[in-house]
Short mmCIF file of C-alpha atoms in Angstrom, two decimals:
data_model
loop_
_atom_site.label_atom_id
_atom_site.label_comp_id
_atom_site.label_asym_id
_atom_site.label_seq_id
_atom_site.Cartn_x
_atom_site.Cartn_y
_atom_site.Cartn_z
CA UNK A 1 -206.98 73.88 63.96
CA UNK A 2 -203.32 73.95 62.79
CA UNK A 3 -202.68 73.85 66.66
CA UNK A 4 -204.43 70.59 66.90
CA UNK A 5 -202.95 69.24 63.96
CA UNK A 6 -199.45 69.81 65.43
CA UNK A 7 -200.38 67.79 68.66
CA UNK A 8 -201.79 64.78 67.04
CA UNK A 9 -198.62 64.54 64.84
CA UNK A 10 -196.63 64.99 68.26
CA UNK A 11 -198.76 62.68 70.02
CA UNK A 12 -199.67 60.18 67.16
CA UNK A 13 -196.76 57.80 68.85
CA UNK A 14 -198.80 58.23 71.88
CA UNK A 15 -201.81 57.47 71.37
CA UNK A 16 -200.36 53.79 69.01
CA UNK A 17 -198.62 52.93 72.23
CA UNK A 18 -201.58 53.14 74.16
CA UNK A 19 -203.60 51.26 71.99
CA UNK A 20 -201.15 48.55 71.76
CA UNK A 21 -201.23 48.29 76.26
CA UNK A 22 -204.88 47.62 75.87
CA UNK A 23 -204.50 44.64 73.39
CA UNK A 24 -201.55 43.40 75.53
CA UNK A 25 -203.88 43.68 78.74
CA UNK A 26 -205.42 41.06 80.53
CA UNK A 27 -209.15 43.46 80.42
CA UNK A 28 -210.43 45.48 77.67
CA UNK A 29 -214.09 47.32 77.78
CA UNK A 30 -215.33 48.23 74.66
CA UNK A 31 -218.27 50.37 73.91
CA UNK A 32 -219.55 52.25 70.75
CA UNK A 33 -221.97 55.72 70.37
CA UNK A 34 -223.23 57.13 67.05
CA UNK A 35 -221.93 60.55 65.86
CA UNK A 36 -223.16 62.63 63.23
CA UNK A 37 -220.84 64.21 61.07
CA UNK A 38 -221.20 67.22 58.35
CA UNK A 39 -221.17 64.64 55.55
CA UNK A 40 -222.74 61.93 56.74
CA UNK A 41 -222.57 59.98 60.22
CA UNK A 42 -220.49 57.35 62.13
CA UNK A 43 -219.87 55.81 65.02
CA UNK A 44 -216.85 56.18 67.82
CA UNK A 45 -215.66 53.47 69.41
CA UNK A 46 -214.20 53.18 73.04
CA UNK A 47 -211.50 50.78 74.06
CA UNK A 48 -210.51 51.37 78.01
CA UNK A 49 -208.62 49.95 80.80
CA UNK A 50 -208.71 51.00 84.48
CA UNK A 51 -205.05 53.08 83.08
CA UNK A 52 -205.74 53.69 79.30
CA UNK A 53 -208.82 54.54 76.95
CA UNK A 54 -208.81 55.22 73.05
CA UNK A 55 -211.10 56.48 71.12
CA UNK A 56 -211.57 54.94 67.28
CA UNK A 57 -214.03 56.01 64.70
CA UNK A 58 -215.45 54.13 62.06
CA UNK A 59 -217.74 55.00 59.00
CA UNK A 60 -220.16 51.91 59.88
CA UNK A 61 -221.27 50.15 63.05
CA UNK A 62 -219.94 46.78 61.38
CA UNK A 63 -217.52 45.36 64.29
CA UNK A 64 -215.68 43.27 61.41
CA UNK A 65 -212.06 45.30 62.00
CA UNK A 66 -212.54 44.06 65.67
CA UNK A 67 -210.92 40.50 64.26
CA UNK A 68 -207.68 41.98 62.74
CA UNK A 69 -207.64 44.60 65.65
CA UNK A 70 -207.68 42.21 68.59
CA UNK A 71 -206.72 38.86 66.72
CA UNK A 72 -203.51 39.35 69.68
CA UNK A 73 -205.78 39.97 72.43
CA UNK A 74 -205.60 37.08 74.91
CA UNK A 75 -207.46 38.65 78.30
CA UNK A 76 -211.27 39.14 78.78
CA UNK A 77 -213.64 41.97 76.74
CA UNK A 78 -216.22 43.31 78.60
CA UNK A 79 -218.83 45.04 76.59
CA UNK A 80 -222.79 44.86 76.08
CA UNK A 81 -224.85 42.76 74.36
CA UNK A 82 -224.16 44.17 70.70
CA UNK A 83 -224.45 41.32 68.52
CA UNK A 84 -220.76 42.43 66.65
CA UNK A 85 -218.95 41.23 69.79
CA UNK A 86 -219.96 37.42 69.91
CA UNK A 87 -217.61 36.24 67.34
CA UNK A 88 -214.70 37.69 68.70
CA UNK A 89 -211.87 34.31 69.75
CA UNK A 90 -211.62 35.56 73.48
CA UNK A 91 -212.52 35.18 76.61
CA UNK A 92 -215.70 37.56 76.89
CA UNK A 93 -217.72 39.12 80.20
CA UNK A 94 -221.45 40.80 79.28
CA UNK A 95 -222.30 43.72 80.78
CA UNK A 96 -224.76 42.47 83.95
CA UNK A 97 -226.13 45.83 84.48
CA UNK A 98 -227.58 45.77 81.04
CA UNK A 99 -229.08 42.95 81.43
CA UNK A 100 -230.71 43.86 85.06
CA UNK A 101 -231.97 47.01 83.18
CA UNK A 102 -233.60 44.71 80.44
CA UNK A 103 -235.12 42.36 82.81
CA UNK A 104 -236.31 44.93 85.28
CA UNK A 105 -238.47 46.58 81.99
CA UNK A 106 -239.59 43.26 80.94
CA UNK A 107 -241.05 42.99 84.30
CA UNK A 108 -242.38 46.28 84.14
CA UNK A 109 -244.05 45.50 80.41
CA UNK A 110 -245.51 42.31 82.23
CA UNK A 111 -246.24 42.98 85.92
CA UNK A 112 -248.40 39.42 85.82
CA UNK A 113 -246.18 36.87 84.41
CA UNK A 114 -245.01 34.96 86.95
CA UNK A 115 -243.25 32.44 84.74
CA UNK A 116 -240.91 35.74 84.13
CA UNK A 117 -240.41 36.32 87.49
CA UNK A 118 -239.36 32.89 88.30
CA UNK A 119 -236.33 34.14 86.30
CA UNK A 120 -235.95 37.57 87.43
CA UNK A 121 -236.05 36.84 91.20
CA UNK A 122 -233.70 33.92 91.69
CA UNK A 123 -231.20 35.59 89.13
CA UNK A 124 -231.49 38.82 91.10
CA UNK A 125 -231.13 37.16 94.32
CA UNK A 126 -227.54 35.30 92.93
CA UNK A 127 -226.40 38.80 91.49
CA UNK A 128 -226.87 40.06 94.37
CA UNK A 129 -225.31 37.69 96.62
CA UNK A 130 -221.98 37.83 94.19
CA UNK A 131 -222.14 41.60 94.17
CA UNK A 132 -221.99 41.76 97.91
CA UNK A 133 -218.78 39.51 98.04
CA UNK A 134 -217.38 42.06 95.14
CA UNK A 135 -217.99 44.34 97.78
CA UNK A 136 -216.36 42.63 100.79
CA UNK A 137 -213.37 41.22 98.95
CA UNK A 138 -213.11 42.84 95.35
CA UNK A 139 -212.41 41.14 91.74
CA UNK A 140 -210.20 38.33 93.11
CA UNK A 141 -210.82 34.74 91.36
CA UNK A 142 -210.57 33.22 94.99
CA UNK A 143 -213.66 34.48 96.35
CA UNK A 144 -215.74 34.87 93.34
CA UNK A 145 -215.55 31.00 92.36
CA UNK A 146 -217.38 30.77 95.87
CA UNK A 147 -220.09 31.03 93.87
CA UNK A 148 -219.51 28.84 90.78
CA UNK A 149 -222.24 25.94 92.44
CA UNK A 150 -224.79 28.69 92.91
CA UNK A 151 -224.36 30.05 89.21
CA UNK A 152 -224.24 26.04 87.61
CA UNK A 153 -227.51 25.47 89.48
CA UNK A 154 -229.36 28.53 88.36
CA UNK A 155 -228.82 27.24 84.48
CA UNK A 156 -229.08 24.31 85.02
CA UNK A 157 -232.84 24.71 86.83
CA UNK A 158 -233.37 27.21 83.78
CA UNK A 159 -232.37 24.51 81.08
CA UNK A 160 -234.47 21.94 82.06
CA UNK A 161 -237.75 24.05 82.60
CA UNK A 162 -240.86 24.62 80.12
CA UNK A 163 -242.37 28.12 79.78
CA UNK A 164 -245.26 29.13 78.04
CA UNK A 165 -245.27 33.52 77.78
CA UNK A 166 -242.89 34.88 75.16
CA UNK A 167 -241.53 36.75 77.46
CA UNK A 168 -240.04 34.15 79.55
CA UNK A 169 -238.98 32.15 76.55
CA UNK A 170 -237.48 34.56 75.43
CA UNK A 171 -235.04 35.90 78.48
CA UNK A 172 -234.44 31.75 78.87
CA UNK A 173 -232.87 31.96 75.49
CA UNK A 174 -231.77 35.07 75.87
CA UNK A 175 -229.67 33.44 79.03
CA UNK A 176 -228.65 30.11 77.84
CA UNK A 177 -227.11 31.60 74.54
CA UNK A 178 -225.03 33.73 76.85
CA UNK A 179 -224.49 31.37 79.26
CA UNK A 180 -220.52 31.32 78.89
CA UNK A 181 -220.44 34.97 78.72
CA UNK A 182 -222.30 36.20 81.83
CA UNK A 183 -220.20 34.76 84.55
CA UNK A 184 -217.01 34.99 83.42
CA UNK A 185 -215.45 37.38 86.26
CA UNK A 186 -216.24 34.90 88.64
CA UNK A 187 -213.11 32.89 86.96
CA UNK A 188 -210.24 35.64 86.47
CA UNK A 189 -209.09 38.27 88.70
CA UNK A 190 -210.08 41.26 87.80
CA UNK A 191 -212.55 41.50 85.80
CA UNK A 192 -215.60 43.99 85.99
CA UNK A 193 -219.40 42.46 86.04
CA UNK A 194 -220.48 45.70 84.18
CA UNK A 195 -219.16 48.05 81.40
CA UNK A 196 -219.19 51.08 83.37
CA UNK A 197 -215.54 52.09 82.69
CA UNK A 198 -216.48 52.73 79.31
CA UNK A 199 -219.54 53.87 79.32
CA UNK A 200 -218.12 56.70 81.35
CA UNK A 201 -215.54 57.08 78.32
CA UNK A 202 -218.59 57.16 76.24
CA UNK A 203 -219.92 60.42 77.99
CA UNK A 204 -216.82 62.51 76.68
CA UNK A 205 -217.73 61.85 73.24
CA UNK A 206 -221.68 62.51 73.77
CA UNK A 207 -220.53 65.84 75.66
CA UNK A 208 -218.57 66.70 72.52
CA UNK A 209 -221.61 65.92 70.29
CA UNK A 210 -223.37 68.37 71.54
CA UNK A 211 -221.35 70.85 71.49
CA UNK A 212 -220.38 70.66 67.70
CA UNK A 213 -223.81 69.05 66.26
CA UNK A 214 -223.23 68.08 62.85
CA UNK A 215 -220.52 70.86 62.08
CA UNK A 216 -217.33 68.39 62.32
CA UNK A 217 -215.61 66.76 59.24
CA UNK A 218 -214.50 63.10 59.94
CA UNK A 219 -210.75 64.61 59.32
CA UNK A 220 -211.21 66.72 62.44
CA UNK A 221 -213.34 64.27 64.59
CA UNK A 222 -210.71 61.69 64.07
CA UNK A 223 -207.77 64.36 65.12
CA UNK A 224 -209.99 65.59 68.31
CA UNK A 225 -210.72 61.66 69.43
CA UNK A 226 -206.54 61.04 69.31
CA UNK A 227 -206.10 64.13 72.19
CA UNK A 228 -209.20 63.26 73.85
CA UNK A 229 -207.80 59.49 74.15
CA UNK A 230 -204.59 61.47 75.90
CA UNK A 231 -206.42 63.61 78.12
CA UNK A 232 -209.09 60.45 79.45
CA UNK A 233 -206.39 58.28 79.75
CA UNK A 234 -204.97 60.74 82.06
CA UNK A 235 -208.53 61.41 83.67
CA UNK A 236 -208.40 58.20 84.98
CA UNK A 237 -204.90 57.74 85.77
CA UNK A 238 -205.06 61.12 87.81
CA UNK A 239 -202.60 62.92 85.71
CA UNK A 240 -203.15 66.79 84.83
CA UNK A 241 -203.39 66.74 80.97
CA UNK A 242 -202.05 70.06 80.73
CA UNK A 243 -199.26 69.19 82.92
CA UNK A 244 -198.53 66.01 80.97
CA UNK A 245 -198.38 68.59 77.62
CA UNK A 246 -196.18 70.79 79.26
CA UNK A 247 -193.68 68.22 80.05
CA UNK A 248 -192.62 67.63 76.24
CA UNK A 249 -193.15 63.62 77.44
CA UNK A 250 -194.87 61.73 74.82
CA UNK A 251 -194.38 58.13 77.03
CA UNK A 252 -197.51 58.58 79.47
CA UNK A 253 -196.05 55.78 81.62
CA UNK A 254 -192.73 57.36 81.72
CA UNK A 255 -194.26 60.73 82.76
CA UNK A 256 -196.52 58.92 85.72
CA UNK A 257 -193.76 57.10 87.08
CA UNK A 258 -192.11 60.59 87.50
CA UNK A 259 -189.04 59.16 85.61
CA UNK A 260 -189.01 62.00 82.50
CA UNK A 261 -186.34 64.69 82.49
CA UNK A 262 -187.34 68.24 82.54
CA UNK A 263 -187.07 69.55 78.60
CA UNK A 264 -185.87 73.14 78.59
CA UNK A 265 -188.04 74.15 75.49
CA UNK A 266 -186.62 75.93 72.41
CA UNK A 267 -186.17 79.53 72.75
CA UNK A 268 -187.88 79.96 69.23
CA UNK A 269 -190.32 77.45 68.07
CA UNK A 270 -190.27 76.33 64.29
CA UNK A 271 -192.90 73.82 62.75
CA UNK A 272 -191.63 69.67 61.76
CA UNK A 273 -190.33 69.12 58.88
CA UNK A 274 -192.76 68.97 56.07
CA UNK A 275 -195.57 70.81 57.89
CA UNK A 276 -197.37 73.68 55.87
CA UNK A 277 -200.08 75.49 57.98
CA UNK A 278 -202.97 76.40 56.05
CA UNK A 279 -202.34 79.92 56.55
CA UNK A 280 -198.94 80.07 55.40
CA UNK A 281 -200.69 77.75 52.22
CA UNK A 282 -203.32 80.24 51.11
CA UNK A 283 -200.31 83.18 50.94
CA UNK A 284 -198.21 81.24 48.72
CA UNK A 285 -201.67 80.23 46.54
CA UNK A 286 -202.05 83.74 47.07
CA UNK A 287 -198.73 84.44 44.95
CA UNK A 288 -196.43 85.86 48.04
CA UNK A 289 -193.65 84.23 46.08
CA UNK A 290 -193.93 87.63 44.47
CA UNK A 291 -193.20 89.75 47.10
CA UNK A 292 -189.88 87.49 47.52
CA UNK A 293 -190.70 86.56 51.10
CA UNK A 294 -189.04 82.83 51.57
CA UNK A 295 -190.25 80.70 53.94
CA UNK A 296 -188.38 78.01 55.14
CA UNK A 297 -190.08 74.78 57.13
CA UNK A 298 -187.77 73.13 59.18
CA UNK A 299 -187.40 69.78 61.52
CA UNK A 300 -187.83 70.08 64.97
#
């Protein structure tokens, strides 16, 4: 633990400066995941980029800091359909697989409605047609907007049409009140039709869950979420973690542009200035000031 603790005050500067690339960036994905805690529960939140993720966690699942946290952030958020998100003053991109997923059980739940499927199919026939120029050409604006007609005409057919199941009335509304939100790749280079990059970001925190259960303090989870933020953010910039440690660089862009200069570490290593490791704590509690050992804490 007092290991730990010495690395996130090392790499505190770190993990800030990687935050503040992912505001600055023209994507962000965001995605959240409950954790229970010793004394209580919370939820951590995921911010990633295809070259940084960070890892935030918050008492509630309330997305109000989201405003002061990304009132900067001019590019596009990609993220699910969590109601927390809609306010937000940017440019925003829902994920499409989650809505597939949703539509594909709501056809399951009503395998007779064919007012539903009058939605599903032509909306799964334009995905798919997009997806397969995503695959010939990539996230570039210039072919996506190719399909800009197509898209316009599917709302606009769904706008003007009458349905009488709930569940069709429902996905129309469902649709129309994210009408501005579902298409939005198809306008800026880019930009991901699905939240994938951080649901994947999500898995390292659900692996972690289980192996601690409920045994973590927030004071540790939030220490463990600042390295694992390092060590994903090198995961998907192809960087050895331990490597990146070992190099004494605390500027991950520095370090991948092979620019750092080899640090000859200390022959004896003391602890920053104003540390006290717990250990070293409970002997002076303990009264070692009466054996007349002195120990001195240093700067680095």
């Amino acid at each position: 633990m007092d290991f730990r603790h010495l690395l996130v005050r090392k790499y505190r500067k770190t993990y800030n400066m990687l935050l503040a690339q992912l505001i600055a960036g023209p994507v962000l994905h965001i995605d959240e995941t409950e954790m229970k805690l010793k004394d209580g529960r919370g939820y951590v939140w995921v911010f990633a980029s295809p070259s940084a993720t960070i890892y935030i966690f918050r008492r509630s699942r309330e997305g109000d800091f989201l405003r002061q946290m990304l009132k900067n952030f001019k590019g596009v958020l990609v993220s699910d359909f969590y109601s927390a998100y809609d306010g937000l003053p940017c440019l925003q991109q829902r994920c499409l697989i989650h809505l597939m997923r949703d539509m594909n059980r709501a056809t399951l739940d009503n395998p007779f409605d064919q007012e539903l499927q009058s939605i599903t199919a032509p909306f799964g026939a334009l995905l798919r047609s997009i997806i397969m120029t995503v695959d010939e050409h990539g996230l570039k604006r210039r072919y996506m907007q190719t399909h800009a007609n197509a898209v316009e005409a599917f709302f606009s057919a769904l706008a003007e049409r009458f349905y009488e199941s709930d569940a069709s009335k429902g996905l129309q509304e469902r649709l129309l009140r994210n009408r501005q939100r579902l298409f939005t790749f198809l306008k800026n280079d880019g930009v991901s039709w699905n939240n994938n990059l951080a649901e994947n970001a999500i898995k390292r925190v659900s692996d972690y869950r289980e192996d601690v259960g409920r045994s973590v303090k927030e004071a540790g989870l939030a220490e463990h979420l600042v390295l694992l933020s390092l060590y994903q953010t090198c995961r998907v910039r192809d960087i050895s973690f331990l490597k990146f440690l070992l190099s004494r660089e605390r500027d991950m862009d520095t370090y991948a542009a092979g620019k750092h200069r080899r640090r000859r570490g200390p022959r004896i290593e003391i602890y920053p200035k104003g540390y006290l490791p717990s250990s070293i704590g409970s002997l002076r509690r303990a009264g070692t000031s009466r054996t007349g050992i002195t120990i001195t804490v240093e700067s680095e």
